[in-house]
Structures are given as structure tokens and as C-alpha cells.
């Protein structure tokens, strides 16, 4: 399924201004496929091209290390050695998995990077997507437990305790990658850019005209590009997890890709999407998945307890909820939805 760019400012090429030291007014845009999604960079400034080349290399490097679909990745090395021995990993992979474990603890297991055996059963977004039977699900969830991830920082190695256990960092790696792209841009003197990794967005700096970015939040019930609300931000990560991202339909029912580790089934908490606004995208990516699986009440309580992080929940009954810190920055743009504030 196609994953398209879903924000506002990607479509606007206006509001440029005259400067006595001309900065290239138009954005340099690059789109390519990596990390299982469409990546788009929209970068302002005279140094954009070089910065984009460096960032593209960084993304490919992260994909090569952390993809479960690449046999040579560091993640595959951990998975192939499950129950046998620890696998040496580099600091990027170690950091992402350590963060994933932190969010597993914080969410009481709603987030769990050992979910891969169950995700594999469902095969969502592969050509063998299907509904597994109860025995398969039971066997799958029996292998899921983040407490079986043995982290050895001194040795820079990671081991899964039991055979057949498998890691999947699909719910957090794009956030890490967005932060890394931002760092590469910063090093290359970029001040204004929009980094979009399939809906995992980092709005760097302000827009070129000095005003904040307006990020559109996808209408979860409509096709790509239609939005429910917009949120105005400066130098923030905006990450959405939604049941419309990757799914299949069977007998009129939607089976999506965010799995509740307790049931082994797509999470059913009455949520269509969760959006997290934060300084670091790795936190936003992990927390959007946490909040989706935890549901409105527990998810909202978790986000409110974390300083500097905000959330927007869109529920099946078309109500939009947000944390207190972000109310001022939201504009509801679609009357099919009701903003509960
Ligand atoms: P997206 O990949 O659409 O941005 P998420 O960040 O929510 O969405 O990540 C979903 C992916 O993470 C799934 O495709 C799967 O690989 C993995 N996953 C599914 N359920 C969980 C879970 N409960 N905890 C951790 N990872 C999960
Ligand atoms: Mg996520």
C-alpha cells in the first residue's frame, strides 16, 4: 500500500521573501523508499543538496542495521542467535533496542519489541497476510516478552533468552532515523527542513519565512492527504500511529499492524490514531505505539505524566482528544470530528 506524505506544508510553495543575502528560496525536495516507507526531505538553504546526500546515506545505514527483512542486519544477527548466544551490535542498534526496552517497561508491556513472531503470523503488508488460528496466536504470544532481552552494555551485545524469539524495531526505528537526519542537517548548517519518514515527521526550525510549520494530521477514515486537523510547531517531532497505515480487510473487518501483545491480535481500544508531539522523534515513535495499544485513558495518563511530550488521540466515535500542553496549537479543520477540550 502506498504511504504518502500527509502534511500541509509539503504542498505550499508560497510565502517566500526577499533577502539582501539571498538564501535559495525554494526547498530542495527528495523522495525515496527506505525503512519500509516513503521518505521525503524538504530542505531550505544553499547547502541543502549536500545535507540531503549525507542524510540519505545515514537512513540507508540505519535500514541496513535494523531491518528484520535483511539477513545481514544486526537485528537479524540477534534473531538468528536467539536462545544460543549474544550478538555484538554497534551503538545505534544498542541504543534503539535499549530505548525500546525502556518504553516496554514504561507502558507495562503494551509496547514490546519481541512482538515479531506474532507480527510474522499476521503477515500484514506482505502477500501472505491472513488471520492466524488461536493455537498459532498462543504459540506466538508465548514467545513475546521484552524481559527476555538481555542487554550487555559493556560488551555492546544483545541476546534473546529463548529460541525462536525475534525482535522487531518497526515501531521505533523511524523515530530514531528522523532524529539522526535532523542531526545530519544541523551539522550541515541547515536551519529549516521538513523530514517525513512515512508520517513520522520532524519539523526542523521554523518555515523559511520565520513562521511555525503547520503539520496536517491525516483523517483516519479518508484517503491519504485528507486531514482532520493541523498543528503548528517549531522544531518538534510529530509522529502518528494509525490503524489505516498498514492493514488488510477480511469479511468487512479491518486487521491492522499494531498488535496488542496481550491478545496477539490487532489492538482494539476504540482508537483510530494517536499522534505524539515531542522534542525527540524516537520518543514520539515509541509513545505513539504505546498510546495506541494502551487506549485513551491509560495512554492519555501516560503522556500527561511525561514532561515536554503531548498527544492527540482520534477515536472511532470521531472525537479528538489532546493533552493540555498542545491545545493552543491545534486547529480542527474537519466538521465530521468533534474536539473534546
Ligand atoms: P508505523 O510503522 O505505521 O509507523 P508504528 O510506529 O505504530 O507504526 O509501528 C508499528 C510496527 O511496529 C508494526 O508494523 C510492527 O512491526 C511493530 N509492532 C506492532 N505492534 C507492536 C507493539 N505492540 N509493540 C512494539 N512494536 C509493535
Ligand atoms: Mg511507533
mmCIF file of C-alpha atoms and ligand atoms in Angstrom:
data_model
loop_
_atom_site.group_PDB
_atom_site.id
_atom_site.type_symbol
_atom_site.label_atom_id
_atom_site.label_comp_id
_atom_site.label_asym_id
_atom_site.label_seq_id
_atom_site.Cartn_x
_atom_site.Cartn_y
_atom_site.Cartn_z
ATOM 1 C CA UNK A 1 0.000 0.000 0.000
ATOM 2 C CA UNK A 2 1.189 3.439 -0.802
ATOM 3 C CA UNK A 3 2.260 5.656 2.080
ATOM 4 C CA UNK A 4 2.031 9.249 1.070
ATOM 5 C CA UNK A 5 3.196 12.455 2.531
ATOM 6 C CA UNK A 6 0.383 13.774 4.656
ATOM 7 C CA UNK A 7 1.181 17.231 5.673
ATOM 8 C CA UNK A 8 0.265 20.647 4.711
ATOM 9 C CA UNK A 9 3.467 22.497 4.348
ATOM 10 C CA UNK A 10 4.730 19.970 1.879
ATOM 11 C CA UNK A 11 2.169 21.320 -0.535
ATOM 12 C CA UNK A 12 2.821 25.001 -0.067
ATOM 13 C CA UNK A 13 5.491 26.775 -2.008
ATOM 14 C CA UNK A 14 4.388 30.291 -1.237
ATOM 15 C CA UNK A 15 5.333 32.904 1.364
ATOM 16 C CA UNK A 16 8.921 33.345 0.258
ATOM 17 C CA UNK A 17 10.595 36.640 0.981
ATOM 18 C CA UNK A 18 13.288 38.903 -0.339
ATOM 19 C CA UNK A 19 16.621 38.917 1.446
ATOM 20 C CA UNK A 20 19.721 41.032 0.755
ATOM 21 C CA UNK A 21 21.841 37.875 1.181
ATOM 22 C CA UNK A 22 19.812 35.583 -0.942
ATOM 23 C CA UNK A 23 19.163 32.176 0.503
ATOM 24 C CA UNK A 24 17.847 29.767 -2.083
ATOM 25 C CA UNK A 25 14.117 30.354 -1.707
ATOM 26 C CA UNK A 26 12.778 27.112 -3.000
ATOM 27 C CA UNK A 27 13.020 23.976 -0.999
ATOM 28 C CA UNK A 28 15.141 21.145 -2.289
ATOM 29 C CA UNK A 29 12.975 18.061 -2.186
ATOM 30 C CA UNK A 30 13.993 14.431 -2.292
ATOM 31 C CA UNK A 31 11.754 11.395 -2.103
ATOM 32 C CA UNK A 32 12.906 7.795 -1.904
ATOM 33 C CA UNK A 33 11.981 4.440 -0.396
ATOM 34 C CA UNK A 34 13.722 3.068 2.686
ATOM 35 C CA UNK A 35 12.852 1.762 6.174
ATOM 36 C CA UNK A 36 9.754 0.178 4.596
ATOM 37 C CA UNK A 37 8.208 3.528 3.751
ATOM 38 C CA UNK A 38 8.365 6.644 1.614
ATOM 39 C CA UNK A 39 10.899 9.125 2.885
ATOM 40 C CA UNK A 40 10.629 12.781 1.965
ATOM 41 C CA UNK A 41 13.082 15.568 2.755
ATOM 42 C CA UNK A 42 12.161 19.162 2.117
ATOM 43 C CA UNK A 43 15.170 21.295 2.872
ATOM 44 C CA UNK A 44 15.819 25.038 2.675
ATOM 45 C CA UNK A 45 19.142 26.773 2.245
ATOM 46 C CA UNK A 46 22.077 26.784 -0.128
ATOM 47 C CA UNK A 47 23.633 23.695 1.449
ATOM 48 C CA UNK A 48 20.542 21.540 1.040
ATOM 49 C CA UNK A 49 21.809 19.147 -1.582
ATOM 50 C CA UNK A 50 24.908 18.030 0.256
ATOM 51 C CA UNK A 51 22.942 17.713 3.505
ATOM 52 C CA UNK A 52 20.336 15.566 1.755
ATOM 53 C CA UNK A 53 23.006 13.257 0.314
ATOM 54 C CA UNK A 54 24.514 12.749 3.762
ATOM 55 C CA UNK A 55 21.104 12.156 5.347
ATOM 56 C CA UNK A 56 20.168 9.634 2.652
ATOM 57 C CA UNK A 57 23.325 7.662 3.420
ATOM 58 C CA UNK A 58 22.509 7.771 7.132
ATOM 59 C CA UNK A 59 18.978 6.423 6.543
ATOM 60 C CA UNK A 60 20.281 3.566 4.385
ATOM 61 C CA UNK A 61 22.872 2.761 7.028
ATOM 62 C CA UNK A 62 20.152 2.543 9.705
ATOM 63 C CA UNK A 63 17.959 0.371 7.460
ATOM 64 C CA UNK A 64 20.888 -1.985 6.799
ATOM 65 C CA UNK A 65 21.487 -2.388 10.522
ATOM 66 C CA UNK A 66 17.930 -2.667 11.797
ATOM 67 C CA UNK A 67 15.732 -4.226 9.127
ATOM 68 C CA UNK A 68 14.260 -7.614 10.039
ATOM 69 C CA UNK A 69 13.956 -8.297 6.318
ATOM 70 C CA UNK A 70 17.686 -8.144 5.661
ATOM 71 C CA UNK A 71 19.577 -11.270 6.522
ATOM 72 C CA UNK A 72 22.798 -9.413 7.151
ATOM 73 C CA UNK A 73 21.313 -6.792 9.520
ATOM 74 C CA UNK A 74 22.386 -6.593 13.144
ATOM 75 C CA UNK A 75 18.807 -7.247 14.131
ATOM 76 C CA UNK A 76 18.758 -10.480 12.128
ATOM 77 C CA UNK A 77 22.000 -11.474 13.823
ATOM 78 C CA UNK A 78 20.301 -11.141 17.225
ATOM 79 C CA UNK A 79 17.244 -13.040 15.971
ATOM 80 C CA UNK A 80 19.236 -15.888 14.395
ATOM 81 C CA UNK A 81 21.141 -16.348 17.647
ATOM 82 C CA UNK A 82 18.076 -16.333 19.921
ATOM 83 C CA UNK A 83 18.475 -18.812 22.762
ATOM 84 C CA UNK A 84 22.040 -19.559 21.647
ATOM 85 C CA UNK A 85 24.391 -16.640 22.151
ATOM 86 C CA UNK A 86 24.664 -12.873 22.412
ATOM 87 C CA UNK A 87 25.230 -10.887 19.220
ATOM 88 C CA UNK A 88 27.590 -7.918 19.057
ATOM 89 C CA UNK A 89 25.893 -4.767 17.835
ATOM 90 C CA UNK A 90 27.021 -1.186 17.223
ATOM 91 C CA UNK A 91 25.972 1.799 19.305
ATOM 92 C CA UNK A 92 22.998 2.725 17.078
ATOM 93 C CA UNK A 93 21.355 -0.678 17.321
ATOM 94 C CA UNK A 94 22.143 -0.926 21.012
ATOM 95 C CA UNK A 95 20.614 2.498 21.660
ATOM 96 C CA UNK A 96 17.396 1.760 19.734
ATOM 97 C CA UNK A 97 16.854 -1.584 21.475
ATOM 98 C CA UNK A 98 17.661 -0.123 24.878
ATOM 99 C CA UNK A 99 15.109 2.631 24.252
ATOM 100 C CA UNK A 100 12.573 0.048 23.066
ATOM 101 C CA UNK A 101 13.025 -1.835 26.341
ATOM 102 C CA UNK A 102 12.589 1.403 28.313
ATOM 103 C CA UNK A 103 9.255 2.041 26.595
ATOM 104 C CA UNK A 104 8.199 -1.563 27.134
ATOM 105 C CA UNK A 105 8.708 -1.055 30.865
ATOM 106 C CA UNK A 106 7.029 2.354 30.844
ATOM 107 C CA UNK A 107 3.952 1.056 29.007
ATOM 108 C CA UNK A 108 3.675 -2.100 31.118
ATOM 109 C CA UNK A 109 4.293 -4.252 28.038
ATOM 110 C CA UNK A 110 1.822 -2.549 25.650
ATOM 111 C CA UNK A 111 4.910 -1.789 23.622
ATOM 112 C CA UNK A 112 7.079 -4.851 23.120
ATOM 113 C CA UNK A 113 9.875 -5.197 20.545
ATOM 114 C CA UNK A 114 9.768 -9.015 20.860
ATOM 115 C CA UNK A 115 6.382 -8.907 19.075
ATOM 116 C CA UNK A 116 7.891 -10.129 15.781
ATOM 117 C CA UNK A 117 6.729 -13.803 15.979
ATOM 118 C CA UNK A 118 3.117 -12.571 16.199
ATOM 119 C CA UNK A 119 3.559 -9.849 13.567
ATOM 120 C CA UNK A 120 5.032 -12.521 11.284
ATOM 121 C CA UNK A 121 1.914 -14.712 11.706
ATOM 122 C CA UNK A 122 -0.387 -11.943 10.501
ATOM 123 C CA UNK A 123 1.862 -11.089 7.567
ATOM 124 C CA UNK A 124 0.307 -7.649 7.283
ATOM 125 C CA UNK A 125 1.522 -5.864 4.179
ATOM 126 C CA UNK A 126 3.038 -8.989 2.738
ATOM 127 C CA UNK A 127 1.484 -11.172 0.047
ATOM 128 C CA UNK A 128 0.678 -13.813 2.685
ATOM 129 C CA UNK A 129 -1.489 -11.697 5.025
ATOM 130 C CA UNK A 130 -4.015 -13.911 6.830
ATOM 131 C CA UNK A 131 -5.832 -14.468 10.106
ATOM 132 C CA UNK A 132 -3.853 -16.924 12.248
ATOM 133 C CA UNK A 133 -5.731 -19.541 14.281
ATOM 134 C CA UNK A 134 -5.841 -19.476 18.088
ATOM 135 C CA UNK A 135 -3.143 -22.108 18.530
ATOM 136 C CA UNK A 136 -0.755 -20.148 16.369
ATOM 137 C CA UNK A 137 -1.508 -16.942 18.260
ATOM 138 C CA UNK A 138 -0.993 -18.683 21.618
ATOM 139 C CA UNK A 139 2.341 -20.094 20.485
ATOM 140 C CA UNK A 140 3.275 -16.630 19.151
ATOM 141 C CA UNK A 141 2.432 -14.650 22.273
ATOM 142 C CA UNK A 142 4.216 -17.197 24.386
ATOM 143 C CA UNK A 143 7.431 -16.009 22.714
ATOM 144 C CA UNK A 144 6.698 -12.326 23.335
ATOM 145 C CA UNK A 145 8.348 -10.870 26.426
ATOM 146 C CA UNK A 146 10.645 -7.872 26.495
ATOM 147 C CA UNK A 147 12.059 -9.143 29.807
ATOM 148 C CA UNK A 148 13.842 -11.837 27.784
ATOM 149 C CA UNK A 149 16.035 -9.231 26.085
ATOM 150 C CA UNK A 150 19.472 -9.396 27.703
ATOM 151 C CA UNK A 151 21.357 -6.139 27.244
ATOM 152 C CA UNK A 152 25.085 -6.115 27.930
ATOM 153 C CA UNK A 153 26.294 -2.564 27.629
ATOM 154 C CA UNK A 154 29.974 -3.247 28.370
ATOM 155 C CA UNK A 155 30.114 -5.939 25.727
ATOM 156 C CA UNK A 156 27.811 -3.997 23.386
ATOM 157 C CA UNK A 157 25.857 -7.189 22.820
ATOM 158 C CA UNK A 158 22.241 -8.269 22.923
ATOM 159 C CA UNK A 159 20.716 -11.682 23.376
ATOM 160 C CA UNK A 160 17.222 -13.094 23.327
ATOM 161 C CA UNK A 161 16.817 -15.662 26.062
ATOM 162 C CA UNK A 162 14.711 -18.233 24.244
ATOM 163 C CA UNK A 163 14.931 -19.909 20.854
ATOM 164 C CA UNK A 164 12.514 -18.620 18.200
ATOM 165 C CA UNK A 165 12.170 -15.256 19.889
ATOM 166 C CA UNK A 166 12.558 -12.352 17.467
ATOM 167 C CA UNK A 167 12.979 -8.606 17.726
ATOM 168 C CA UNK A 168 11.209 -6.024 15.567
ATOM 169 C CA UNK A 169 12.062 -2.340 15.896
ATOM 170 C CA UNK A 170 9.466 -1.224 13.329
ATOM 171 C CA UNK A 171 7.661 0.842 15.950
ATOM 172 C CA UNK A 172 10.688 2.906 16.963
ATOM 173 C CA UNK A 173 13.395 2.849 14.253
ATOM 174 C CA UNK A 174 11.810 5.522 12.058
ATOM 175 C CA UNK A 175 11.797 7.876 15.025
ATOM 176 C CA UNK A 176 15.480 7.234 15.641
ATOM 177 C CA UNK A 177 16.174 7.773 11.941
ATOM 178 C CA UNK A 178 14.277 11.098 11.936
ATOM 179 C CA UNK A 179 16.403 12.341 14.850
ATOM 180 C CA UNK A 180 19.563 11.270 13.041
ATOM 181 C CA UNK A 181 18.511 13.069 9.847
ATOM 182 C CA UNK A 182 17.898 16.183 11.899
ATOM 183 C CA UNK A 183 21.402 15.883 13.404
ATOM 184 C CA UNK A 184 22.951 15.462 9.963
ATOM 185 C CA UNK A 185 21.069 18.523 8.706
ATOM 186 C CA UNK A 186 22.199 20.539 11.706
ATOM 187 C CA UNK A 187 25.833 19.576 11.132
ATOM 188 C CA UNK A 188 25.439 20.687 7.539
ATOM 189 C CA UNK A 189 24.161 24.112 8.589
ATOM 190 C CA UNK A 190 20.524 23.564 7.659
ATOM 191 C CA UNK A 191 18.116 25.660 9.697
ATOM 192 C CA UNK A 192 14.775 24.870 8.130
ATOM 193 C CA UNK A 193 13.583 21.468 6.910
ATOM 194 C CA UNK A 194 10.704 19.075 6.966
ATOM 195 C CA UNK A 195 11.713 15.450 7.471
ATOM 196 C CA UNK A 196 8.960 12.985 6.715
ATOM 197 C CA UNK A 197 9.508 9.252 7.144
ATOM 198 C CA UNK A 198 6.093 7.895 6.134
ATOM 199 C CA UNK A 199 4.152 10.069 8.568
ATOM 200 C CA UNK A 200 6.922 10.182 11.148
ATOM 201 C CA UNK A 201 7.693 13.873 10.863
ATOM 202 C CA UNK A 202 10.353 16.147 12.217
ATOM 203 C CA UNK A 203 9.708 19.843 11.585
ATOM 204 C CA UNK A 204 13.136 21.393 11.903
ATOM 205 C CA UNK A 205 13.372 25.047 12.893
ATOM 206 C CA UNK A 206 10.687 27.326 11.507
ATOM 207 C CA UNK A 207 9.497 27.676 7.942
ATOM 208 C CA UNK A 208 11.779 29.777 5.781
ATOM 209 C CA UNK A 209 9.528 32.814 6.358
ATOM 210 C CA UNK A 210 10.028 32.526 10.123
ATOM 211 C CA UNK A 211 6.545 31.238 10.946
ATOM 212 C CA UNK A 212 5.908 27.808 12.508
ATOM 213 C CA UNK A 213 5.276 24.714 10.430
ATOM 214 C CA UNK A 214 1.691 23.521 10.063
ATOM 215 C CA UNK A 215 1.547 19.765 10.175
ATOM 216 C CA UNK A 216 -1.643 18.126 8.959
ATOM 217 C CA UNK A 217 -2.951 15.096 10.843
ATOM 218 C CA UNK A 218 -4.429 12.534 8.463
ATOM 219 C CA UNK A 219 -8.169 11.851 8.551
ATOM 220 C CA UNK A 220 -8.007 8.182 9.576
ATOM 221 C CA UNK A 221 -11.287 7.458 7.793
ATOM 222 C CA UNK A 222 -10.364 9.020 4.459
ATOM 223 C CA UNK A 223 -7.812 8.526 1.760
ATOM 224 C CA UNK A 224 -4.302 9.856 2.079
ATOM 225 C CA UNK A 225 -3.769 13.567 2.138
ATOM 226 C CA UNK A 226 -7.152 14.443 3.687
ATOM 227 C CA UNK A 227 -6.660 15.878 7.112
ATOM 228 C CA UNK A 228 -8.642 16.273 10.336
ATOM 229 C CA UNK A 229 -6.633 18.959 11.997
ATOM 230 C CA UNK A 230 -3.457 20.877 11.755
ATOM 231 C CA UNK A 231 -0.933 21.532 14.423
ATOM 232 C CA UNK A 232 1.514 24.379 14.423
ATOM 233 C CA UNK A 233 5.006 23.544 15.658
ATOM 234 C CA UNK A 234 8.589 24.711 15.666
ATOM 235 C CA UNK A 235 11.481 22.305 15.958
ATOM 236 C CA UNK A 236 9.342 19.352 17.033
ATOM 237 C CA UNK A 237 8.741 15.770 16.097
ATOM 238 C CA UNK A 238 5.144 14.885 15.168
ATOM 239 C CA UNK A 239 4.524 11.145 14.876
ATOM 240 C CA UNK A 240 1.260 9.375 14.171
ATOM 241 C CA UNK A 241 0.396 5.686 14.571
ATOM 242 C CA UNK A 242 -2.846 4.763 12.873
ATOM 243 C CA UNK A 243 -4.918 1.706 12.060
ATOM 244 C CA UNK A 244 -5.043 2.908 8.436
ATOM 245 C CA UNK A 245 -1.294 2.719 7.899
ATOM 246 C CA UNK A 246 -0.947 -0.953 7.074
ATOM 247 C CA UNK A 247 -3.844 -3.401 7.121
ATOM 248 C CA UNK A 248 -5.993 -5.894 5.259
ATOM 249 C CA UNK A 249 -9.766 -6.279 5.210
ATOM 250 C CA UNK A 250 -11.441 -9.666 5.724
ATOM 251 C CA UNK A 251 -15.239 -10.043 5.724
ATOM 252 C CA UNK A 252 -15.579 -6.300 6.154
ATOM 253 C CA UNK A 253 -13.318 -6.196 9.196
ATOM 254 C CA UNK A 254 -10.034 -4.335 9.252
ATOM 255 C CA UNK A 255 -6.927 -6.101 10.549
ATOM 256 C CA UNK A 256 -4.128 -3.614 11.110
ATOM 257 C CA UNK A 257 -0.463 -3.767 12.049
ATOM 258 C CA UNK A 258 -0.364 -2.561 15.670
ATOM 259 C CA UNK A 259 -0.613 -5.668 17.799
ATOM 260 C CA UNK A 260 -1.734 -5.895 21.403
ATOM 261 C CA UNK A 261 0.898 -8.169 22.999
ATOM 262 C CA UNK A 262 -1.718 -9.442 25.477
ATOM 263 C CA UNK A 263 -4.070 -10.830 22.829
ATOM 264 C CA UNK A 264 -1.806 -11.278 19.810
ATOM 265 C CA UNK A 265 -4.494 -9.503 17.766
ATOM 266 C CA UNK A 266 -4.588 -6.024 16.244
ATOM 267 C CA UNK A 267 -5.182 -3.634 19.135
ATOM 268 C CA UNK A 268 -8.877 -2.810 19.589
ATOM 269 C CA UNK A 269 -9.188 0.058 22.025
ATOM 270 C CA UNK A 270 -11.507 2.285 20.032
ATOM 271 C CA UNK A 271 -8.602 4.348 18.716
ATOM 272 C CA UNK A 272 -8.102 5.304 15.063
ATOM 273 C CA UNK A 273 -4.862 7.174 15.535
ATOM 274 C CA UNK A 274 -2.507 8.587 18.131
ATOM 275 C CA UNK A 275 -0.139 11.466 17.462
ATOM 276 C CA UNK A 276 2.772 12.411 19.687
ATOM 277 C CA UNK A 277 4.472 15.799 19.677
ATOM 278 C CA UNK A 278 7.921 15.735 21.277
ATOM 279 C CA UNK A 279 11.469 17.044 21.009
ATOM 280 C CA UNK A 280 12.895 13.684 20.005
ATOM 281 C CA UNK A 281 11.281 11.531 17.375
ATOM 282 C CA UNK A 282 12.479 8.271 18.907
ATOM 283 C CA UNK A 283 10.281 9.069 21.930
ATOM 284 C CA UNK A 284 7.367 10.132 19.712
ATOM 285 C CA UNK A 285 7.527 6.974 17.613
ATOM 286 C CA UNK A 286 7.641 4.638 20.615
ATOM 287 C CA UNK A 287 5.000 6.584 22.524
ATOM 288 C CA UNK A 288 2.544 6.766 19.614
ATOM 289 C CA UNK A 289 2.561 2.972 19.503
ATOM 290 C CA UNK A 290 2.359 2.751 23.324
ATOM 291 C CA UNK A 291 -0.612 5.138 23.433
ATOM 292 C CA UNK A 292 -2.414 3.336 20.611
ATOM 293 C CA UNK A 293 -2.200 -0.014 22.393
ATOM 294 C CA UNK A 294 -2.933 1.410 25.864
ATOM 295 C CA UNK A 295 -6.088 3.190 24.692
ATOM 296 C CA UNK A 296 -7.437 6.632 25.542
ATOM 297 C CA UNK A 297 -7.475 6.620 29.340
ATOM 298 C CA UNK A 298 -4.252 4.819 30.140
ATOM 299 C CA UNK A 299 -2.492 6.294 27.130
ATOM 300 C CA UNK A 300 -3.507 9.844 27.999
ATOM 301 C CA UNK A 301 -2.428 9.365 31.621
ATOM 302 C CA UNK A 302 0.969 8.095 30.483
ATOM 303 C CA UNK A 303 1.591 11.012 28.125
ATOM 304 C CA UNK A 304 0.415 13.619 30.651
ATOM 305 C CA UNK A 305 2.960 12.176 33.082
ATOM 306 C CA UNK A 306 5.880 12.808 30.715
ATOM 307 C CA UNK A 307 7.174 16.370 30.679
ATOM 308 C CA UNK A 308 7.503 18.071 27.305
ATOM 309 C CA UNK A 309 5.506 15.445 25.415
ATOM 310 C CA UNK A 310 1.985 15.961 24.053
ATOM 311 C CA UNK A 311 -0.555 13.724 22.369
ATOM 312 C CA UNK A 312 -3.625 13.799 20.154
ATOM 313 C CA UNK A 313 -5.977 10.825 20.134
ATOM 314 C CA UNK A 314 -8.649 10.316 17.460
ATOM 315 C CA UNK A 315 -11.270 7.767 18.481
ATOM 316 C CA UNK A 316 -13.661 5.560 16.498
ATOM 317 C CA UNK A 317 -16.545 7.791 17.561
ATOM 318 C CA UNK A 318 -14.813 10.690 15.814
ATOM 319 C CA UNK A 319 -13.737 12.568 18.882
ATOM 320 C CA UNK A 320 -10.379 14.300 19.031
ATOM 321 C CA UNK A 321 -8.689 14.499 22.440
ATOM 322 C CA UNK A 322 -5.444 16.245 23.241
ATOM 323 C CA UNK A 323 -3.164 16.790 26.203
ATOM 324 C CA UNK A 324 -3.238 20.206 27.820
ATOM 325 C CA UNK A 325 0.151 21.389 26.544
ATOM 326 C CA UNK A 326 -0.881 21.474 22.922
ATOM 327 C CA UNK A 327 -4.450 22.785 22.814
ATOM 328 C CA UNK A 328 -3.371 26.264 21.659
ATOM 329 C CA UNK A 329 -1.528 24.845 18.654
ATOM 330 C CA UNK A 330 -4.388 22.787 17.237
ATOM 331 C CA UNK A 331 -6.933 23.755 14.587
ATOM 332 C CA UNK A 332 -9.759 21.385 13.805
ATOM 333 C CA UNK A 333 -10.385 21.517 10.055
ATOM 334 C CA UNK A 334 -12.994 18.831 9.580
ATOM 335 C CA UNK A 335 -16.507 19.088 10.979
ATOM 336 C CA UNK A 336 -17.094 15.338 10.880
ATOM 337 C CA UNK A 337 -14.963 15.307 14.016
ATOM 338 C CA UNK A 338 -15.596 16.848 17.405
ATOM 339 C CA UNK A 339 -12.798 18.319 19.503
ATOM 340 C CA UNK A 340 -13.266 17.476 23.160
ATOM 341 C CA UNK A 341 -11.379 20.119 25.107
HETATM 342 P P1 LIG B 1 4.164 2.651 11.606
HETATM 343 O O1 LIG B 1 5.152 1.572 11.299
HETATM 344 O O2 LIG B 1 2.968 2.622 10.739
HETATM 345 O O3 LIG B 1 4.772 3.991 11.723
HETATM 346 P P2 LIG B 1 4.144 2.077 14.437
HETATM 347 O O4 LIG B 1 5.239 3.008 14.786
HETATM 348 O O5 LIG B 1 2.971 2.115 15.350
HETATM 349 O O6 LIG B 1 3.560 2.337 13.024
HETATM 350 O O7 LIG B 1 4.772 0.650 14.407
HETATM 351 C C1 LIG B 1 4.072 -0.485 14.018
HETATM 352 C C2 LIG B 1 5.063 -1.585 13.725
HETATM 353 O O8 LIG B 1 5.720 -1.972 14.929
HETATM 354 C C3 LIG B 1 4.390 -2.835 13.207
HETATM 355 O O9 LIG B 1 4.438 -2.894 11.801
HETATM 356 C C4 LIG B 1 5.181 -3.955 13.853
HETATM 357 O O10 LIG B 1 6.328 -4.243 13.088
HETATM 358 C C5 LIG B 1 5.622 -3.373 15.162
HETATM 359 N N1 LIG B 1 4.649 -3.554 16.264
HETATM 360 C C6 LIG B 1 3.336 -3.920 16.204
HETATM 361 N N2 LIG B 1 2.773 -3.950 17.423
HETATM 362 C C7 LIG B 1 3.750 -3.584 18.295
HETATM 363 C C8 LIG B 1 3.797 -3.434 19.716
HETATM 364 N N3 LIG B 1 2.732 -3.642 20.483
HETATM 365 N N4 LIG B 1 4.980 -3.047 20.269
HETATM 366 C C9 LIG B 1 6.083 -2.823 19.514
HETATM 367 N N5 LIG B 1 6.103 -2.966 18.173
HETATM 368 C C10 LIG B 1 4.954 -3.323 17.561
HETATM 369 MG MG1 LIG B 2 5.728 3.875 16.584
#
